[in-house]
Short mmCIF file of C-alpha atoms in Angstrom, two decimals:
data_model
loop_
_atom_site.label_atom_id
_atom_site.label_comp_id
_atom_site.label_asym_id
_atom_site.label_seq_id
_atom_site.Cartn_x
_atom_site.Cartn_y
_atom_site.Cartn_z
CA UNK A 7 0.00 0.00 0.00
CA UNK A 8 2.85 2.40 0.78
CA UNK A 9 4.29 1.97 -2.70
CA UNK A 10 0.88 2.54 -4.28
CA UNK A 11 0.38 5.68 -2.22
CA UNK A 12 3.72 7.09 -3.35
CA UNK A 13 3.00 6.33 -6.99
CA UNK A 14 -0.40 8.06 -6.73
CA UNK A 15 1.14 11.09 -5.02
CA UNK A 16 3.82 11.39 -7.70
CA UNK A 17 1.14 11.23 -10.39
CA UNK A 18 -0.75 14.00 -8.58
CA UNK A 19 2.42 16.13 -8.72
CA UNK A 20 2.63 15.70 -12.47
CA UNK A 21 5.16 12.88 -12.63
CA UNK A 22 4.49 10.40 -15.44
CA UNK A 23 3.38 6.83 -14.78
CA UNK A 24 6.76 5.62 -16.05
CA UNK A 25 8.64 7.95 -13.70
CA UNK A 26 6.35 7.08 -10.80
CA UNK A 27 7.14 3.39 -11.14
CA UNK A 28 10.87 4.19 -11.36
CA UNK A 29 10.80 6.23 -8.15
CA UNK A 30 8.73 3.74 -6.15
CA UNK A 31 10.47 2.57 -2.95
CA UNK A 32 13.03 -0.18 -3.31
CA UNK A 33 14.82 -2.14 -0.61
CA UNK A 34 17.93 -3.92 -1.87
CA UNK A 35 18.27 -7.58 -0.98
CA UNK A 36 20.92 -8.55 1.53
CA UNK A 37 22.94 -10.37 -1.10
CA UNK A 38 22.50 -7.63 -3.73
CA UNK A 39 21.41 -10.37 -6.12
CA UNK A 40 18.08 -11.62 -7.41
CA UNK A 41 16.25 -14.27 -5.43
CA UNK A 42 15.38 -17.15 -7.71
CA UNK A 43 13.86 -20.59 -7.42
CA UNK A 44 15.14 -21.40 -10.89
CA UNK A 45 17.62 -24.24 -11.13
CA UNK A 46 21.09 -22.71 -11.33
CA UNK A 47 23.60 -23.58 -14.01
CA UNK A 48 27.09 -22.13 -13.89
CA UNK A 49 27.84 -20.25 -17.07
CA UNK A 50 31.21 -20.54 -18.77
CA UNK A 51 32.75 -17.69 -16.77
CA UNK A 52 31.69 -18.97 -13.37
CA UNK A 53 32.56 -22.60 -14.06
CA UNK A 54 36.12 -21.46 -14.81
CA UNK A 55 36.76 -20.54 -11.15
CA UNK A 56 33.77 -21.21 -8.87
CA UNK A 57 34.08 -24.97 -9.19
CA UNK A 58 37.43 -24.80 -7.38
CA UNK A 59 37.33 -25.00 -3.58
CA UNK A 60 40.65 -23.17 -3.22
CA UNK A 61 39.55 -19.95 -4.96
CA UNK A 62 40.60 -17.82 -1.96
CA UNK A 63 44.15 -19.15 -2.11
CA UNK A 64 44.46 -18.37 -5.80
CA UNK A 65 42.38 -15.26 -6.37
CA UNK A 66 44.32 -14.20 -9.44
CA UNK A 67 43.08 -17.28 -11.33
CA UNK A 68 39.90 -15.26 -11.92
CA UNK A 69 41.84 -13.21 -14.50
CA UNK A 70 41.88 -16.23 -16.84
CA UNK A 71 38.09 -16.54 -16.91
CA UNK A 72 36.72 -13.61 -18.95
CA UNK A 73 35.12 -14.21 -22.33
CA UNK A 74 34.39 -11.93 -25.26
CA UNK A 75 36.20 -8.73 -26.07
CA UNK A 76 37.47 -8.19 -22.51
CA UNK A 77 39.20 -11.58 -22.43
CA UNK A 78 42.70 -10.05 -22.45
CA UNK A 79 42.06 -8.00 -19.29
CA UNK A 80 44.45 -9.32 -16.65
CA UNK A 81 44.00 -6.63 -14.01
CA UNK A 82 46.49 -7.13 -11.20
CA UNK A 83 47.13 -10.80 -12.00
CA UNK A 84 50.91 -10.39 -11.97
CA UNK A 85 51.04 -8.17 -8.90
CA UNK A 86 50.90 -8.40 -5.13
CA UNK A 87 47.77 -8.63 -2.99
CA UNK A 88 46.76 -5.27 -1.52
CA UNK A 89 44.26 -5.33 1.35
CA UNK A 90 41.81 -2.47 1.93
CA UNK A 91 41.37 -2.06 5.68
CA UNK A 92 40.11 1.53 5.88
CA UNK A 93 36.90 2.79 4.19
CA UNK A 94 37.84 6.47 4.46
CA UNK A 95 38.85 8.56 1.45
CA UNK A 96 41.16 11.45 0.62
CA UNK A 97 41.16 12.35 -3.11
CA UNK A 98 44.46 14.25 -2.94
CA UNK A 99 46.60 12.42 -0.39
CA UNK A 100 45.09 8.95 0.13
CA UNK A 101 46.26 6.93 3.12
CA UNK A 102 47.77 3.45 2.86
CA UNK A 103 45.05 0.89 3.51
CA UNK A 104 42.38 2.83 1.63
CA UNK A 105 40.93 1.81 -1.72
CA UNK A 106 42.15 4.96 -3.46
CA UNK A 107 45.73 4.42 -2.33
CA UNK A 108 45.68 1.00 -3.97
CA UNK A 109 44.06 1.86 -7.30
CA UNK A 110 46.43 4.76 -8.09
CA UNK A 111 49.66 2.78 -7.75
CA UNK A 112 51.72 2.26 -10.91
CA UNK A 113 52.54 -1.40 -10.26
CA UNK A 114 50.00 -4.21 -10.77
CA UNK A 115 47.88 -4.93 -7.68
CA UNK A 116 45.11 -7.37 -6.81
CA UNK A 117 42.95 -5.42 -4.36
CA UNK A 118 40.85 -7.25 -1.73
CA UNK A 119 38.99 -6.21 1.43
CA UNK A 120 39.58 -7.16 5.05
CA UNK A 121 35.90 -6.83 6.06
CA UNK A 122 32.49 -5.62 4.96
CA UNK A 123 32.52 -1.89 4.28
CA UNK A 124 30.66 1.01 2.68
CA UNK A 125 33.03 3.40 0.92
CA UNK A 126 31.69 6.90 0.27
CA UNK A 127 34.20 8.60 -1.98
CA UNK A 128 34.80 12.34 -1.68
CA UNK A 129 35.55 12.61 -5.41
CA UNK A 130 35.74 10.24 -8.39
CA UNK A 131 38.01 7.22 -8.01
CA UNK A 132 40.66 7.42 -10.76
CA UNK A 133 41.90 3.92 -11.62
CA UNK A 134 45.43 3.19 -12.80
CA UNK A 135 46.31 0.34 -15.18
CA UNK A 136 46.75 -3.30 -14.14
CA UNK A 137 44.41 -3.24 -11.17
CA UNK A 138 41.77 -5.67 -9.93
CA UNK A 139 39.15 -4.68 -7.37
CA UNK A 140 38.01 -8.04 -5.95
CA UNK A 141 35.15 -7.92 -3.44
CA UNK A 142 34.87 -11.68 -2.90
CA UNK A 143 34.67 -12.66 0.76
CA UNK A 144 33.28 -9.31 1.92
CA UNK A 145 30.22 -7.17 1.26
CA UNK A 146 31.72 -4.07 -0.34
CA UNK A 147 29.70 -1.04 -1.41
CA UNK A 148 30.84 2.10 -3.18
CA UNK A 149 27.89 4.40 -2.65
CA UNK A 150 26.46 7.85 -1.83
CA UNK A 151 29.29 9.82 -3.44
CA UNK A 152 31.17 9.98 -6.76
CA UNK A 153 32.14 6.55 -8.06
CA UNK A 154 34.62 4.95 -10.50
CA UNK A 155 36.45 6.50 -13.47
CA UNK A 156 38.56 4.30 -15.76
CA UNK A 157 40.26 6.85 -18.00
CA UNK A 158 43.13 6.34 -20.47
CA UNK A 159 44.27 3.12 -18.80
CA UNK A 160 44.15 -0.60 -19.58
CA UNK A 161 43.80 -3.97 -17.88
CA UNK A 162 41.26 -3.27 -15.18
CA UNK A 163 38.99 -5.88 -13.56
CA UNK A 164 36.18 -4.95 -11.18
CA UNK A 165 34.51 -7.94 -9.56
CA UNK A 166 32.04 -8.63 -6.78
CA UNK A 167 31.18 -5.18 -5.42
CA UNK A 168 28.02 -3.06 -5.19
CA UNK A 169 28.02 0.35 -6.85
CA UNK A 170 24.92 2.38 -6.17
CA UNK A 171 23.52 5.84 -5.46
CA UNK A 172 26.51 7.49 -7.16
CA UNK A 173 26.60 11.30 -7.17
CA UNK A 174 28.36 13.87 -9.38
CA UNK A 175 31.92 14.76 -8.47
CA UNK A 176 33.19 18.19 -7.56
CA UNK A 177 35.68 20.38 -9.39
CA UNK A 178 39.02 20.00 -7.73
CA UNK A 179 42.28 18.11 -7.43
CA UNK A 180 42.18 14.30 -7.66
CA UNK A 181 45.21 12.04 -7.50
CA UNK A 182 45.54 9.40 -10.25
CA UNK A 183 49.07 8.13 -9.52
CA UNK A 184 51.67 8.41 -6.75
CA UNK A 185 53.38 11.23 -8.66
CA UNK A 186 50.45 13.08 -10.21
CA UNK A 187 47.33 14.85 -8.97
CA UNK A 188 45.38 16.92 -11.47
CA UNK A 189 42.38 19.20 -11.68
CA UNK A 190 39.08 17.50 -12.49
CA UNK A 191 35.93 19.26 -13.66
CA UNK A 192 33.61 16.96 -11.74
CA UNK A 193 32.29 13.54 -12.75
CA UNK A 194 28.72 13.20 -14.05
CA UNK A 195 27.59 10.69 -11.45
CA UNK A 196 28.11 7.45 -13.40
CA UNK A 197 28.60 4.18 -11.58
CA UNK A 198 31.54 3.24 -13.82
CA UNK A 199 32.84 5.56 -16.55
CA UNK A 200 35.15 3.82 -19.06
CA UNK A 201 36.85 6.56 -21.09
CA UNK A 202 39.51 5.96 -23.79
CA UNK A 203 40.48 2.67 -22.13
CA UNK A 204 40.94 -0.94 -23.21
CA UNK A 205 40.98 -4.47 -21.82
CA UNK A 206 38.33 -3.89 -19.16
CA UNK A 207 36.18 -6.53 -17.42
CA UNK A 208 33.24 -5.73 -15.10
CA UNK A 209 31.89 -8.93 -13.50
CA UNK A 210 29.43 -9.93 -10.74
CA UNK A 211 28.67 -6.39 -9.60
CA UNK A 212 25.42 -4.80 -8.42
CA UNK A 213 24.59 -1.42 -9.99
CA UNK A 214 21.63 0.83 -9.24
CA UNK A 215 20.30 4.36 -8.77
CA UNK A 216 23.12 6.61 -10.00
CA UNK A 217 22.73 10.25 -11.05
CA UNK A 218 23.83 9.56 -14.64
CA UNK A 219 24.51 6.14 -16.21
CA UNK A 220 25.38 2.90 -14.48
CA UNK A 221 28.15 2.03 -16.98
CA UNK A 222 29.41 4.27 -19.81
CA UNK A 223 31.87 3.03 -22.45
CA UNK A 224 33.00 6.07 -24.42
CA UNK A 225 35.77 7.86 -26.37
CA UNK A 226 37.24 4.92 -28.31
CA UNK A 227 37.18 2.50 -25.40
CA UNK A 228 37.28 -1.09 -26.63
CA UNK A 229 38.06 -4.63 -25.53
CA UNK A 230 35.36 -4.55 -22.85
CA UNK A 231 33.31 -7.35 -21.27
CA UNK A 232 30.38 -6.64 -18.94
CA UNK A 233 29.17 -9.89 -17.40
CA UNK A 234 27.21 -11.48 -14.54
CA UNK A 235 26.05 -8.12 -13.17
CA UNK A 236 22.69 -7.31 -11.61
CA UNK A 237 21.18 -3.99 -12.71
CA UNK A 238 18.07 -2.48 -11.16
CA UNK A 239 16.18 0.74 -10.32
CA UNK A 240 17.67 3.08 -12.90
CA UNK A 241 16.75 5.10 -15.97
CA UNK A 242 19.64 5.24 -18.49
CA UNK A 243 21.53 2.04 -17.76
CA UNK A 244 24.46 1.74 -20.21
CA UNK A 245 25.76 4.09 -22.90
CA UNK A 246 28.27 2.84 -25.48
CA UNK A 247 29.58 5.78 -27.53
CA UNK A 248 29.83 9.41 -26.46
CA UNK A 249 27.74 11.10 -29.19
CA UNK A 250 26.73 10.55 -32.79
CA UNK A 251 29.61 12.67 -34.14
CA UNK A 252 32.34 11.05 -32.07
CA UNK A 253 33.73 8.93 -34.92
CA UNK A 254 36.53 7.49 -32.78
CA UNK A 255 33.90 5.23 -31.20
CA UNK A 256 33.68 3.19 -34.41
CA UNK A 257 36.54 1.07 -32.98
CA UNK A 258 34.48 0.14 -29.91
CA UNK A 259 33.78 -3.55 -29.28
CA UNK A 260 31.85 -4.60 -26.18
CA UNK A 261 30.54 -7.96 -24.98
CA UNK A 262 27.48 -7.90 -22.69
CA UNK A 263 26.87 -11.41 -21.35
CA UNK A 264 25.06 -13.26 -18.54
CA UNK A 265 23.72 -10.09 -16.91
CA UNK A 266 20.35 -9.74 -15.17
CA UNK A 267 18.54 -6.54 -16.09
CA UNK A 268 16.02 -6.55 -13.28
CA UNK A 269 12.91 -4.58 -12.36
CA UNK A 270 12.79 -0.80 -12.37
CA UNK A 271 15.01 -0.21 -15.43
CA UNK A 272 13.78 2.14 -18.13
CA UNK A 273 16.15 2.16 -21.12
CA UNK A 274 19.69 1.72 -22.54
CA UNK A 275 20.56 -1.92 -21.85
CA UNK A 276 22.64 -0.86 -23.77
CA UNK A 277 22.31 2.18 -26.09
CA UNK A 278 25.03 1.90 -28.75
CA UNK A 279 26.56 4.51 -31.07
CA UNK A 280 28.87 3.75 -33.99
CA UNK A 281 30.59 0.66 -32.56
CA UNK A 282 29.77 -3.03 -32.12
CA UNK A 283 28.00 -4.82 -29.26
CA UNK A 284 27.51 -8.55 -28.81
CA UNK A 285 24.63 -8.91 -26.35
CA UNK A 286 24.40 -12.57 -25.34
CA UNK A 287 22.56 -14.69 -22.76
CA UNK A 288 21.25 -11.77 -20.71
CA UNK A 289 17.98 -11.72 -18.80
CA UNK A 290 15.70 -8.72 -19.36
CA UNK A 291 12.74 -8.35 -17.03
CA UNK A 292 9.98 -5.71 -17.21
CA UNK A 293 11.87 -2.80 -18.76
CA UNK A 294 9.78 0.36 -18.86
CA UNK A 295 10.68 1.91 -22.24
CA UNK A 296 13.00 -0.27 -24.37
CA UNK A 297 15.84 -2.71 -23.79
CA UNK A 298 18.40 -2.29 -26.60
CA UNK A 299 18.78 0.94 -28.54
CA UNK A 300 21.18 3.00 -30.57
CA UNK A 301 21.98 5.69 -33.12
CA UNK A 302 24.64 6.53 -35.72
CA UNK A 303 24.71 3.13 -37.42
CA UNK A 304 26.01 0.76 -34.72
CA UNK A 305 26.11 -3.01 -35.23
CA UNK A 306 24.24 -5.03 -32.60
CA UNK A 307 24.02 -8.81 -32.36
CA UNK A 308 21.40 -9.96 -29.83
CA UNK A 309 22.00 -13.66 -29.24
CA UNK A 310 20.31 -16.05 -26.85
CA UNK A 311 18.74 -13.39 -24.60
CA UNK A 312 15.58 -13.77 -22.51
CA UNK A 313 13.09 -10.89 -22.83
CA UNK A 314 10.19 -10.93 -20.35
CA UNK A 315 8.04 -7.90 -21.18
CA UNK A 316 5.53 -6.11 -18.98
CA UNK A 317 4.14 -2.66 -19.87
CA UNK A 318 6.57 -2.12 -22.74
CA UNK A 319 7.00 -4.90 -25.28
CA UNK A 320 9.46 -3.01 -27.49
CA UNK A 321 12.94 -4.51 -27.24
CA UNK A 322 14.64 -2.28 -29.83
CA UNK A 323 14.66 1.48 -30.36
CA UNK A 324 16.50 3.43 -33.07
CA UNK A 325 17.20 7.08 -32.32
CA UNK A 326 16.82 8.07 -35.98
CA UNK A 327 14.03 9.15 -38.29
CA UNK A 328 15.52 7.59 -41.43
CA UNK A 329 18.38 5.41 -42.64
CA UNK A 330 18.11 2.93 -39.79
CA UNK A 331 16.86 0.10 -42.01
CA UNK A 332 20.46 -0.31 -43.22
CA UNK A 333 21.87 -0.68 -39.70
CA UNK A 334 22.92 -4.24 -38.90
CA UNK A 335 20.81 -5.32 -35.90
CA UNK A 336 20.10 -9.03 -35.61
CA UNK A 337 18.43 -11.45 -33.23
CA UNK A 338 19.30 -15.14 -32.95
CA UNK A 339 18.17 -17.72 -30.38
CA UNK A 340 16.42 -15.00 -28.32
CA UNK A 341 13.40 -15.92 -26.17
CA UNK A 342 10.51 -13.43 -26.27
CA UNK A 343 7.71 -13.52 -23.67
CA UNK A 344 4.55 -11.51 -23.00
CA UNK A 345 4.57 -9.95 -26.46
CA UNK A 346 8.20 -8.79 -26.48
CA UNK A 347 9.51 -8.20 -29.99
CA UNK A 348 12.80 -7.32 -31.71
CA UNK A 349 12.87 -5.36 -34.98
CA UNK A 350 15.85 -6.55 -37.08
CA UNK A 351 17.47 -4.48 -39.82
CA UNK A 352 20.30 -4.38 -42.33
CA UNK A 353 22.14 -6.90 -44.45
CA UNK A 354 25.41 -8.77 -44.01
CA UNK A 355 26.98 -10.56 -41.09
CA UNK A 356 26.86 -9.46 -37.44
CA UNK A 357 29.35 -12.14 -36.40
CA UNK A 358 31.55 -10.89 -33.52
CA UNK A 359 34.65 -12.50 -35.07
CA UNK A 360 36.10 -13.43 -31.71
CA UNK A 361 39.53 -14.99 -31.48
CA UNK A 362 39.61 -18.56 -30.22
CA UNK A 363 40.43 -17.33 -26.72
CA UNK A 364 37.58 -14.80 -26.70
CA UNK A 365 34.89 -17.10 -28.09
CA UNK A 366 32.23 -18.85 -25.98
CA UNK A 367 29.15 -20.95 -26.66
CA UNK A 368 25.90 -18.99 -26.49
CA UNK A 369 22.93 -20.96 -25.19
CA UNK A 370 19.34 -20.68 -26.36
CA UNK A 371 17.48 -17.85 -24.66
CA UNK A 372 15.18 -20.26 -22.84
CA UNK A 373 18.14 -21.33 -20.65
CA UNK A 374 19.08 -17.81 -19.55
CA UNK A 375 17.18 -17.72 -16.20
CA UNK A 376 19.34 -20.63 -15.06
CA UNK A 377 22.57 -19.10 -16.39
CA UNK A 378 21.95 -15.71 -14.74
CA UNK A 379 20.48 -16.87 -11.42
CA UNK A 380 23.66 -15.86 -9.57
CA UNK A 381 24.11 -12.46 -11.21
CA UNK A 382 25.47 -9.77 -8.89
CA UNK A 383 28.00 -10.09 -6.06
CA UNK A 384 28.38 -13.59 -4.64
CA UNK A 385 28.45 -14.33 -0.92
CA UNK A 386 31.65 -16.32 -0.70
CA UNK A 387 33.15 -18.38 2.09
CA UNK A 388 36.78 -19.47 2.17
CA UNK A 389 35.88 -22.64 0.31
CA UNK A 390 32.85 -21.79 -1.82
CA UNK A 391 31.39 -18.98 -3.91
#
């Protein structure tokens, strides 16, 4: 009744039905992952490392498990273990033991956490190359402040953390290495902003309710895999490509696989400009406007996804009045429920042309609820995830 009352009050104030449903109260689950009675099947990424009881003794083995365009991302595989013990933050002079101190170092590091913690950053977190943020074994949240910027770096893995309620950053000095701190104009409030970077893997994270997007991949970023994440309660979920005139984004290649796009999402799962996206074995549930969109002639291959419609049945949306019929958008092995429909277009192949190392088998869409049942951060013990 409380949710209904809020929706009615928002409608009275002139908020649309779509907005009212988006703003309805939401209480995140303790595990930050969907509750499911569906039989679980480990997908190819999870079976690579979760089947091993000694995962905690060999954390870096995770770096061998990505698929798709982000396969080459090694993060801090060849570096030492760095333990975050202190949730505080100083954007200019970070203290040893804090997350920021670890991510700005020039040497490779595999970053883990000593305990559960909520980290509220005072300004955007500038990642350096060859870093892994590994939340396994603790409940780690980055929330209620600016969040993560991956800019002009490579080989970054972010795994097993919750990123939510991100706010815009402030103009000011932010350190991005031990020897450099520069002026920043203030982040937009994205959960993760991937800017002019390559070999990036975002896996088993929870993302929700940020001021801008949940994940942006922009300015010629490429070699990116976004997998096993749980997205919920947000408007513009993922943007691939900065704007229609930013021709450098034609090099962009992104794999979106095994994610759960849960209730309360409106659009952009993803929205693609100019580049290429392979969207495979994801679960889409009750989106409020559209699921997959784009502009400026991107190529999109939707393969083996599960689309469960509610109020909106439109899976695809082109942001163009003409010319879009030549864009290469294809659907194969997708499962459509409750009237969901995909409008294909264009001629010629949409094959991702993965290397042997990048390639993975894509299941029929009917199997996706089982493959995505553990999307989001996992609650791991020393012997099991």
